[in-house]
Amino acid sequence: MNKKMNIVIVGLGNIGSYFYNYLKKNRNTLFNKTNTIPNIIYVSAKSLGKKRTYKIRKSLWLKNCLLAPKIKNVDIIVELIGGADGIAKKLVFEALKNKKHVVTANKALVAKYGDQLSKIAEKNNVNFEFEAAVCGGIPIIRSIKEGLIANNIKKIYGILNGTSNYVLSSMDKDKLEYNDALSKAQKLGYAESNPASDINGDDVASKIKILTALAFNSYINNKSILVEGIKNIDRTDIDNANNLGYKIKLIGVAETTKKKIIQRVHPALVKENSYIAKINGVLNAVIVESNPVGNTVLQGEGAGPGPTTSSLISDLCSILRGNVKFPFVLSDKKRKKAIFENINNKKFSAYLRLDVKDKHGILSDVTNIMAKNKVSVKRLIQNPTINKKNASIVMVTHEAKSSSFTKVLSLLKKKKYIIKIPKIIRIENI
Ligand SMILES: NC(=O)c1ccc[n+]([C@@H]2O[C@H](COP(=O)([O-])OP(=O)(O)OC[C@H]3O[C@@H](n4cnc5c(N)ncnc54)[C@H](OP(=O)(O)O)[C@@H]3O)[C@@H](O)[C@H]2O)c1
């Protein structure tokens, strides 16, 4: 008799609906590829009564999804509800405790509880798979765990959020203001109705925490991470960056320096002819620097039902084929308590923009404050008069410690000649 594994899908929203229909349609193809039949025995969501564009047999419907982990002949639970806590958390913990394999696309859950969940999975000899949680359709997790297994990873970085990249690209290419670019992203279905975590950097932070743990064999670190979003970027910054030969991108970076790990998420000016500068719209791109292979680049759709289902199916097939794998590459016992370094000591050059009252002596006061804090000017780009009373000073600095920039900003903010909160955006040589 053909081998079969019984699957429960919980969550039939954007992702769950596409995944359910894909799996139904491609059951035979996946059987041919894995030699195991992927058999949906139940589906569950919040309400059966909700109108869906496809039919679900009543006998498939599981009213209370939390019963799934207790059902004896269930092998795999696919969690597509979302949220770090609440029902998704209960379901995944219970599933692994009851020796069910789990597939999830839930980055918030994995970033918060991934270590605990992975430990339970290992103890109970089941798989805990989360490829779809990082960069939608891009197979970055499987690449780190399998394709790049021979390599020592030094740095992993890229554009990990399609919504914020779409907003920044539209501000640049279509000359839209920030709010208009965001509304357009929402209208086109790229941004969530509440796009806060896309815009404030939290979504990228969850992904970077997961990638850090995978790339550097460490436990997930939720504390030492710099997270800055894009809501303070305006059209003037985009234009200034263009005049300087740069593009502004929201980047996520995890890197090791002197055996310490730095995790950071922030907007950055990147050279206009760099690979990262050319990733526009909703695309995501991840670059892995490792030894001996060198640089590996993965680019593709970072969200949406189709790309996310591609990753979910990859996880599912990994389970159907057999073999239990460590969720974070190494056994829990062998993962490291790594040292995470605060970004304060890291050196950057930066773009500095000051909108000031147009009065004599301001520029020398600004450069004095900078010099006292070991920040020096490389280029003073422009000093155009916005109107008769006010002016905008734009500078590119030499490299200085992150903490020095913080000090300069806090001193400048207090000055009476400052008319808008001054801005520093890091310049990233990638
Ligand atoms: N959207 C993307 O492009 C994308 C990309 C990568 C990863 N993800 C991740 O995929 C997951 C799902 O995202 P989504 O966009 O599909 O979300 P969604 O459209 O909001 O769907 C959520 C689903 O969860 C169900 N649900 C909510 N509360 C429930 C409860 N108490 N019990 C059972 N089911 C419940 C909902 O039921 P009803 O249908 O009855 O309301 C709905 O079917 C999230 O973790 C998200 O971060 C999404």
mmCIF file of N, CA, C and O in Angstrom, residues 150-228:
data_model
loop_
_atom_site.group_PDB
_atom_site.id
_atom_site.type_symbol
_atom_site.label_atom_id
_atom_site.label_comp_id
_atom_site.label_asym_id
_atom_site.label_seq_id
_atom_site.Cartn_x
_atom_site.Cartn_y
_atom_site.Cartn_z
ATOM 1 N N ALA A 150 28.183 23.411 3.867
ATOM 2 C CA ALA A 150 29.650 23.302 3.952
ATOM 3 C C ALA A 150 30.302 24.612 4.362
ATOM 4 O O ALA A 150 31.495 24.659 4.628
ATOM 5 N N ASN A 151 29.532 25.672 4.404
ATOM 6 C CA ASN A 151 30.124 27.013 4.497
ATOM 7 C C ASN A 151 30.075 27.635 5.875
ATOM 8 O O ASN A 151 29.178 27.383 6.664
ATOM 9 N N ASN A 152 31.056 28.516 6.070
ATOM 10 C CA ASN A 152 31.096 29.311 7.286
ATOM 11 C C ASN A 152 30.533 30.692 6.924
ATOM 12 O O ASN A 152 31.133 31.430 6.146
ATOM 13 N N ILE A 153 29.373 31.016 7.454
ATOM 14 C CA ILE A 153 28.708 32.265 7.057
ATOM 15 C C ILE A 153 29.250 33.435 7.880
ATOM 16 O O ILE A 153 29.371 33.347 9.107
ATOM 17 N N LYS A 154 29.580 34.519 7.166
ATOM 18 C CA LYS A 154 30.121 35.724 7.831
ATOM 19 C C LYS A 154 29.057 36.811 7.941
ATOM 20 O O LYS A 154 29.017 37.570 8.893
ATOM 21 N N LYS A 155 28.233 36.874 6.898
ATOM 22 C CA LYS A 155 27.263 37.969 6.852
ATOM 23 C C LYS A 155 26.069 37.544 6.006
ATOM 24 O O LYS A 155 26.234 36.860 4.996
ATOM 25 N N ILE A 156 24.887 37.973 6.446
ATOM 26 C CA ILE A 156 23.689 37.709 5.658
ATOM 27 C C ILE A 156 22.866 38.995 5.681
ATOM 28 O O ILE A 156 22.667 39.573 6.738
ATOM 29 N N TYR A 157 22.477 39.481 4.532
ATOM 30 C CA TYR A 157 21.801 40.779 4.506
ATOM 31 C C TYR A 157 20.925 40.901 3.273
ATOM 32 O O TYR A 157 21.036 40.100 2.343
ATOM 33 N N GLY A 158 20.103 41.929 3.279
ATOM 34 C CA GLY A 158 19.307 42.156 2.079
ATOM 35 C C GLY A 158 18.062 42.954 2.329
ATOM 36 O O GLY A 158 17.902 43.619 3.363
ATOM 37 N N ILE A 159 17.181 42.866 1.346
ATOM 38 C CA ILE A 159 15.879 43.531 1.411
ATOM 39 C C ILE A 159 14.876 42.438 1.732
ATOM 40 O O ILE A 159 14.672 41.524 0.927
ATOM 41 N N LEU A 160 14.305 42.518 2.919
ATOM 42 C CA LEU A 160 13.512 41.395 3.414
ATOM 43 C C LEU A 160 12.038 41.753 3.594
ATOM 44 O O LEU A 160 11.290 40.980 4.185
ATOM 45 N N ASN A 161 11.644 42.941 3.161
ATOM 46 C CA ASN A 161 10.228 43.299 3.287
ATOM 47 C C ASN A 161 9.755 43.993 2.009
ATOM 48 O O ASN A 161 10.250 45.067 1.656
ATOM 49 N N GLY A 162 8.795 43.359 1.336
ATOM 50 C CA GLY A 162 8.321 43.855 0.041
ATOM 51 C C GLY A 162 7.551 45.163 0.152
ATOM 52 O O GLY A 162 7.669 46.031 -0.710
ATOM 53 N N THR A 163 6.762 45.312 1.226
ATOM 54 C CA THR A 163 5.929 46.516 1.346
ATOM 55 C C THR A 163 6.785 47.766 1.475
ATOM 56 O O THR A 163 6.589 48.752 0.759
ATOM 57 N N SER A 164 7.758 47.728 2.382
ATOM 58 C CA SER A 164 8.596 48.919 2.584
ATOM 59 C C SER A 164 9.429 49.180 1.332
ATOM 60 O O SER A 164 9.654 50.329 0.960
ATOM 61 N N ASN A 165 9.860 48.127 0.656
ATOM 62 C CA ASN A 165 10.638 48.323 -0.570
ATOM 63 C C ASN A 165 9.771 48.932 -1.669
ATOM 64 O O ASN A 165 10.219 49.786 -2.428
ATOM 65 N N TYR A 166 8.502 48.488 -1.701
ATOM 66 C CA TYR A 166 7.581 49.063 -2.688
ATOM 67 C C TYR A 166 7.385 50.561 -2.414
ATOM 68 O O TYR A 166 7.401 51.383 -3.330
ATOM 69 N N VAL A 167 7.214 50.913 -1.141
ATOM 70 C CA VAL A 167 6.993 52.324 -0.773
ATOM 71 C C VAL A 167 8.207 53.161 -1.174
ATOM 72 O O VAL A 167 8.080 54.198 -1.837
ATOM 73 N N LEU A 168 9.407 52.712 -0.820
ATOM 74 C CA LEU A 168 10.619 53.480 -1.140
ATOM 75 C C LEU A 168 10.833 53.567 -2.657
ATOM 76 O O LEU A 168 11.202 54.621 -3.181
ATOM 77 N N SER A 169 10.554 52.473 -3.370
ATOM 78 C CA SER A 169 10.716 52.489 -4.834
ATOM 79 C C SER A 169 9.733 53.464 -5.473
ATOM 80 O O SER A 169 10.091 54.191 -6.396
ATOM 81 N N SER A 170 8.477 53.469 -4.980
ATOM 82 C CA SER A 170 7.464 54.362 -5.563
ATOM 83 C C SER A 170 7.785 55.823 -5.267
ATOM 84 O O SER A 170 7.510 56.694 -6.082
ATOM 85 N N MET A 171 8.341 56.086 -4.085
ATOM 86 C CA MET A 171 8.733 57.468 -3.770
ATOM 87 C C MET A 171 9.828 57.922 -4.741
ATOM 88 O O MET A 171 9.888 59.078 -5.147
ATOM 89 N N ASP A 172 10.665 56.985 -5.140
ATOM 90 C CA ASP A 172 11.775 57.315 -6.030
ATOM 91 C C ASP A 172 11.312 57.368 -7.500
ATOM 92 O O ASP A 172 11.392 58.396 -8.155
ATOM 93 N N LYS A 173 10.739 56.261 -7.962
ATOM 94 C CA LYS A 173 10.438 56.157 -9.400
ATOM 95 C C LYS A 173 9.206 56.970 -9.794
ATOM 96 O O LYS A 173 9.178 57.590 -10.843
ATOM 97 N N ASP A 174 8.139 56.902 -8.969
ATOM 98 C CA ASP A 174 6.882 57.578 -9.340
ATOM 99 C C ASP A 174 6.752 58.939 -8.676
ATOM 100 O O ASP A 174 5.704 59.573 -8.761
ATOM 101 N N LYS A 175 7.793 59.333 -7.942
ATOM 102 C CA LYS A 175 7.833 60.651 -7.280
ATOM 103 C C LYS A 175 6.652 60.841 -6.316
ATOM 104 O O LYS A 175 6.075 61.919 -6.198
ATOM 105 N N LEU A 176 6.246 59.759 -5.645
ATOM 106 C CA LEU A 176 5.121 59.858 -4.710
ATOM 107 C C LEU A 176 5.620 60.274 -3.329
ATOM 108 O O LEU A 176 6.750 59.972 -2.951
ATOM 109 N N GLU A 177 4.737 60.962 -2.573
ATOM 110 C CA GLU A 177 5.034 61.230 -1.167
ATOM 111 C C GLU A 177 4.843 59.917 -0.400
ATOM 112 O O GLU A 177 4.122 59.023 -0.861
ATOM 113 N N TYR A 178 5.439 59.843 0.795
ATOM 114 C CA TYR A 178 5.400 58.615 1.603
ATOM 115 C C TYR A 178 3.970 58.064 1.778
ATOM 116 O O TYR A 178 3.701 56.894 1.504
ATOM 117 N N ASN A 179 3.029 58.942 2.222
ATOM 118 C CA ASN A 179 1.666 58.467 2.504
ATOM 119 C C ASN A 179 0.975 57.959 1.245
ATOM 120 O O ASN A 179 0.228 56.978 1.293
ATOM 121 N N ASP A 180 1.227 58.634 0.112
ATOM 122 C CA ASP A 180 0.590 58.204 -1.144
ATOM 123 C C ASP A 180 1.163 56.858 -1.596
ATOM 124 O O ASP A 180 0.436 55.990 -2.090
ATOM 125 N N ALA A 181 2.466 56.702 -1.415
ATOM 126 C CA ALA A 181 3.105 55.431 -1.808
ATOM 127 C C ALA A 181 2.564 54.287 -0.946
ATOM 128 O O ALA A 181 2.279 53.194 -1.451
ATOM 129 N N LEU A 182 2.376 54.565 0.341
ATOM 130 C CA LEU A 182 1.852 53.526 1.238
ATOM 131 C C LEU A 182 0.397 53.185 0.884
ATOM 132 O O LEU A 182 0.023 52.005 0.829
ATOM 133 N N SER A 183 -0.419 54.213 0.606
ATOM 134 C CA SER A 183 -1.827 53.943 0.226
ATOM 135 C C SER A 183 -1.871 53.112 -1.052
ATOM 136 O O SER A 183 -2.698 52.203 -1.178
ATOM 137 N N LYS A 184 -0.968 53.425 -1.983
ATOM 138 C CA LYS A 184 -0.952 52.664 -3.242
ATOM 139 C C LYS A 184 -0.612 51.186 -2.958
ATOM 140 O O LYS A 184 -1.238 50.276 -3.500
ATOM 141 N N ALA A 185 0.366 50.984 -2.079
ATOM 142 C CA ALA A 185 0.748 49.611 -1.712
ATOM 143 C C ALA A 185 -0.440 48.880 -1.096
ATOM 144 O O ALA A 185 -0.682 47.702 -1.380
ATOM 145 N N GLN A 186 -1.214 49.602 -0.274
ATOM 146 C CA GLN A 186 -2.380 48.971 0.361
ATOM 147 C C GLN A 186 -3.451 48.647 -0.674
ATOM 148 O O GLN A 186 -4.032 47.571 -0.668
ATOM 149 N N LYS A 187 -3.687 49.607 -1.584
ATOM 150 C CA LYS A 187 -4.701 49.393 -2.641
ATOM 151 C C LYS A 187 -4.357 48.190 -3.510
ATOM 152 O O LYS A 187 -5.223 47.433 -3.913
ATOM 153 N N LEU A 188 -3.080 48.019 -3.787
ATOM 154 C CA LEU A 188 -2.656 46.909 -4.646
ATOM 155 C C LEU A 188 -2.553 45.590 -3.877
ATOM 156 O O LEU A 188 -2.198 44.558 -4.435
ATOM 157 N N GLY A 189 -2.849 45.647 -2.563
ATOM 158 C CA GLY A 189 -2.838 44.429 -1.748
ATOM 159 C C GLY A 189 -1.453 44.006 -1.292
ATOM 160 O O GLY A 189 -1.264 42.902 -0.788
ATOM 161 N N TYR A 190 -0.447 44.867 -1.440
ATOM 162 C CA TYR A 190 0.909 44.512 -0.993
ATOM 163 C C TYR A 190 1.056 44.711 0.510
ATOM 164 O O TYR A 190 1.737 43.956 1.178
ATOM 165 N N ALA A 191 0.439 45.803 1.014
ATOM 166 C CA ALA A 191 0.577 46.088 2.449
ATOM 167 C C ALA A 191 -0.644 45.568 3.187
ATOM 168 O O ALA A 191 -1.736 45.472 2.629
ATOM 169 N N GLU A 192 -0.455 45.206 4.438
ATOM 170 C CA GLU A 192 -1.571 44.791 5.291
ATOM 171 C C GLU A 192 -2.458 46.020 5.544
ATOM 172 O O GLU A 192 -1.997 47.158 5.395
ATOM 173 N N SER A 193 -3.734 45.781 5.959
ATOM 174 C CA SER A 193 -4.565 46.947 6.298
ATOM 175 C C SER A 193 -3.913 47.704 7.459
ATOM 176 O O SER A 193 -4.014 48.913 7.568
ATOM 177 N N ASN A 194 -3.216 46.962 8.355
ATOM 178 C CA ASN A 194 -2.386 47.634 9.354
ATOM 179 C C ASN A 194 -0.921 47.331 9.014
ATOM 180 O O ASN A 194 -0.377 46.309 9.423
ATOM 181 N N PRO A 195 -0.279 48.244 8.287
ATOM 182 C CA PRO A 195 1.068 47.923 7.784
ATOM 183 C C PRO A 195 2.179 48.267 8.772
ATOM 184 O O PRO A 195 3.348 48.315 8.390
ATOM 185 N N ALA A 196 1.810 48.478 10.059
ATOM 186 C CA ALA A 196 2.797 48.972 11.029
ATOM 187 C C ALA A 196 4.085 48.162 11.040
ATOM 188 O O ALA A 196 5.180 48.725 10.963
ATOM 189 N N SER A 197 3.985 46.829 11.105
ATOM 190 C CA SER A 197 5.217 46.052 11.295
ATOM 191 C C SER A 197 6.072 46.018 10.018
ATOM 192 O O SER A 197 7.274 45.806 10.080
ATOM 193 N N ASP A 198 5.444 46.264 8.853
ATOM 194 C CA ASP A 198 6.234 46.362 7.616
ATOM 195 C C ASP A 198 7.051 47.651 7.623
ATOM 196 O O ASP A 198 8.195 47.684 7.188
ATOM 197 N N ILE A 199 6.428 48.715 8.096
ATOM 198 C CA ILE A 199 6.996 50.055 7.997
ATOM 199 C C ILE A 199 7.969 50.355 9.140
ATOM 200 O O ILE A 199 8.973 51.030 8.959
ATOM 201 N N ASN A 200 7.660 49.843 10.349
ATOM 202 C CA ASN A 200 8.528 50.191 11.494
ATOM 203 C C ASN A 200 9.723 49.244 11.652
ATOM 204 O O ASN A 200 10.499 49.365 12.592
ATOM 205 N N GLY A 201 9.861 48.285 10.743
ATOM 206 C CA GLY A 201 11.039 47.419 10.754
ATOM 207 C C GLY A 201 10.849 46.124 11.539
ATOM 208 O O GLY A 201 11.697 45.226 11.472
ATOM 209 N N ASP A 202 9.730 45.978 12.266
ATOM 210 C CA ASP A 202 9.552 44.774 13.101
ATOM 211 C C ASP A 202 9.496 43.484 12.273
ATOM 212 O O ASP A 202 9.995 42.439 12.698
ATOM 213 N N ASP A 203 8.857 43.565 11.107
ATOM 214 C CA ASP A 203 8.758 42.366 10.254
ATOM 215 C C ASP A 203 10.165 41.904 9.824
ATOM 216 O O ASP A 203 10.491 40.715 9.922
ATOM 217 N N VAL A 204 10.986 42.851 9.402
ATOM 218 C CA VAL A 204 12.358 42.487 9.002
ATOM 219 C C VAL A 204 13.134 41.991 10.222
ATOM 220 O O VAL A 204 13.926 41.036 10.128
ATOM 221 N N ALA A 205 12.885 42.614 11.374
ATOM 222 C CA ALA A 205 13.607 42.202 12.590
ATOM 223 C C ALA A 205 13.321 40.732 12.913
ATOM 224 O O ALA A 205 14.248 39.966 13.229
ATOM 225 N N SER A 206 12.056 40.320 12.801
ATOM 226 C CA SER A 206 11.722 38.896 13.066
ATOM 227 C C SER A 206 12.518 37.995 12.127
ATOM 228 O O SER A 206 13.076 36.969 12.535
ATOM 229 N N LYS A 207 12.591 38.397 10.844
ATOM 230 C CA LYS A 207 13.288 37.555 9.853
ATOM 231 C C LYS A 207 14.788 37.519 10.130
ATOM 232 O O LYS A 207 15.426 36.471 10.032
ATOM 233 N N ILE A 208 15.352 38.673 10.486
ATOM 234 C CA ILE A 208 16.796 38.724 10.768
ATOM 235 C C ILE A 208 17.136 37.881 11.994
ATOM 236 O O ILE A 208 18.154 37.177 12.026
ATOM 237 N N LYS A 209 16.275 37.905 13.005
ATOM 238 C CA LYS A 209 16.548 37.089 14.209
ATOM 239 C C LYS A 209 16.584 35.596 13.843
ATOM 240 O O LYS A 209 17.430 34.846 14.322
ATOM 241 N N ILE A 210 15.651 35.177 12.992
ATOM 242 C CA ILE A 210 15.601 33.762 12.579
ATOM 243 C C ILE A 210 16.842 33.421 11.748
ATOM 244 O O ILE A 210 17.514 32.407 11.980
ATOM 245 N N LEU A 211 17.186 34.299 10.796
ATOM 246 C CA LEU A 211 18.352 34.036 9.938
ATOM 247 C C LEU A 211 19.645 34.037 10.739
ATOM 248 O O LEU A 211 20.552 33.247 10.471
ATOM 249 N N THR A 212 19.744 34.915 11.730
ATOM 250 C CA THR A 212 20.944 34.965 12.578
ATOM 251 C C THR A 212 21.160 33.616 13.251
ATOM 252 O O THR A 212 22.263 33.054 13.235
ATOM 253 N N ALA A 213 20.089 33.105 13.855
ATOM 254 C CA ALA A 213 20.199 31.831 14.575
ATOM 255 C C ALA A 213 20.619 30.705 13.628
ATOM 256 O O ALA A 213 21.454 29.860 13.968
ATOM 257 N N LEU A 214 20.069 30.723 12.415
ATOM 258 C CA LEU A 214 20.405 29.675 11.446
ATOM 259 C C LEU A 214 21.824 29.828 10.915
ATOM 260 O O LEU A 214 22.559 28.851 10.783
ATOM 261 N N ALA A 215 22.211 31.070 10.617
ATOM 262 C CA ALA A 215 23.510 31.290 9.973
ATOM 263 C C ALA A 215 24.670 31.116 10.942
ATOM 264 O O ALA A 215 25.742 30.656 10.556
ATOM 265 N N PHE A 216 24.467 31.495 12.211
ATOM 266 C CA PHE A 216 25.591 31.508 13.158
ATOM 267 C C PHE A 216 25.454 30.461 14.266
ATOM 268 O O PHE A 216 26.159 30.520 15.274
ATOM 269 N N ASN A 217 24.513 29.531 14.093
ATOM 270 C CA ASN A 217 24.319 28.432 15.049
ATOM 271 C C ASN A 217 24.094 28.939 16.477
ATOM 272 O O ASN A 217 24.494 28.315 17.449
ATOM 273 N N SER A 218 23.459 30.088 16.581
ATOM 274 C CA SER A 218 23.226 30.668 17.909
ATOM 275 C C SER A 218 21.761 30.467 18.301
ATOM 276 O O SER A 218 20.949 30.041 17.480
ATOM 277 N N TYR A 219 21.453 30.807 19.534
ATOM 278 C CA TYR A 219 20.039 30.879 19.912
ATOM 279 C C TYR A 219 19.476 32.203 19.395
ATOM 280 O O TYR A 219 20.236 33.129 19.078
ATOM 281 N N ILE A 220 18.162 32.291 19.333
ATOM 282 C CA ILE A 220 17.533 33.528 18.846
ATOM 283 C C ILE A 220 17.761 34.627 19.883
ATOM 284 O O ILE A 220 17.580 34.402 21.077
ATOM 285 N N ASN A 221 18.192 35.804 19.415
ATOM 286 C CA ASN A 221 18.405 36.911 20.342
ATOM 287 C C ASN A 221 17.404 38.021 20.050
ATOM 288 O O ASN A 221 17.436 38.653 18.996
ATOM 289 N N ASN A 222 16.500 38.229 20.998
ATOM 290 C CA ASN A 222 15.455 39.232 20.810
ATOM 291 C C ASN A 222 15.819 40.588 21.379
ATOM 292 O O ASN A 222 15.081 41.542 21.230
ATOM 293 N N LYS A 223 16.972 40.635 22.081
ATOM 294 C CA LYS A 223 17.288 41.884 22.790
ATOM 295 C C LYS A 223 18.231 42.770 21.998
ATOM 296 O O LYS A 223 17.980 43.952 21.811
ATOM 297 N N SER A 224 19.373 42.188 21.561
ATOM 298 C CA SER A 224 20.378 43.029 20.913
ATOM 299 C C SER A 224 20.112 43.146 19.424
ATOM 300 O O SER A 224 20.690 42.426 18.614
ATOM 301 N N ILE A 225 19.224 44.026 19.088
ATOM 302 C CA ILE A 225 18.971 44.268 17.665
ATOM 303 C C ILE A 225 18.524 45.719 17.487
ATOM 304 O O ILE A 225 17.674 46.214 18.237
ATOM 305 N N LEU A 226 19.148 46.391 16.535
ATOM 306 C CA LEU A 226 18.735 47.759 16.225
ATOM 307 C C LEU A 226 17.582 47.671 15.229
ATOM 308 O O LEU A 226 17.706 46.993 14.211
ATOM 309 N N VAL A 227 16.475 48.344 15.534
ATOM 310 C CA VAL A 227 15.337 48.315 14.607
ATOM 311 C C VAL A 227 14.852 49.746 14.333
ATOM 312 O O VAL A 227 14.354 50.422 15.225
ATOM 313 N N GLU A 228 15.044 50.197 13.110
ATOM 314 C CA GLU A 228 14.548 51.509 12.683
ATOM 315 C C GLU A 228 13.760 51.297 11.390
ATOM 316 O O GLU A 228 14.204 50.555 10.516
#
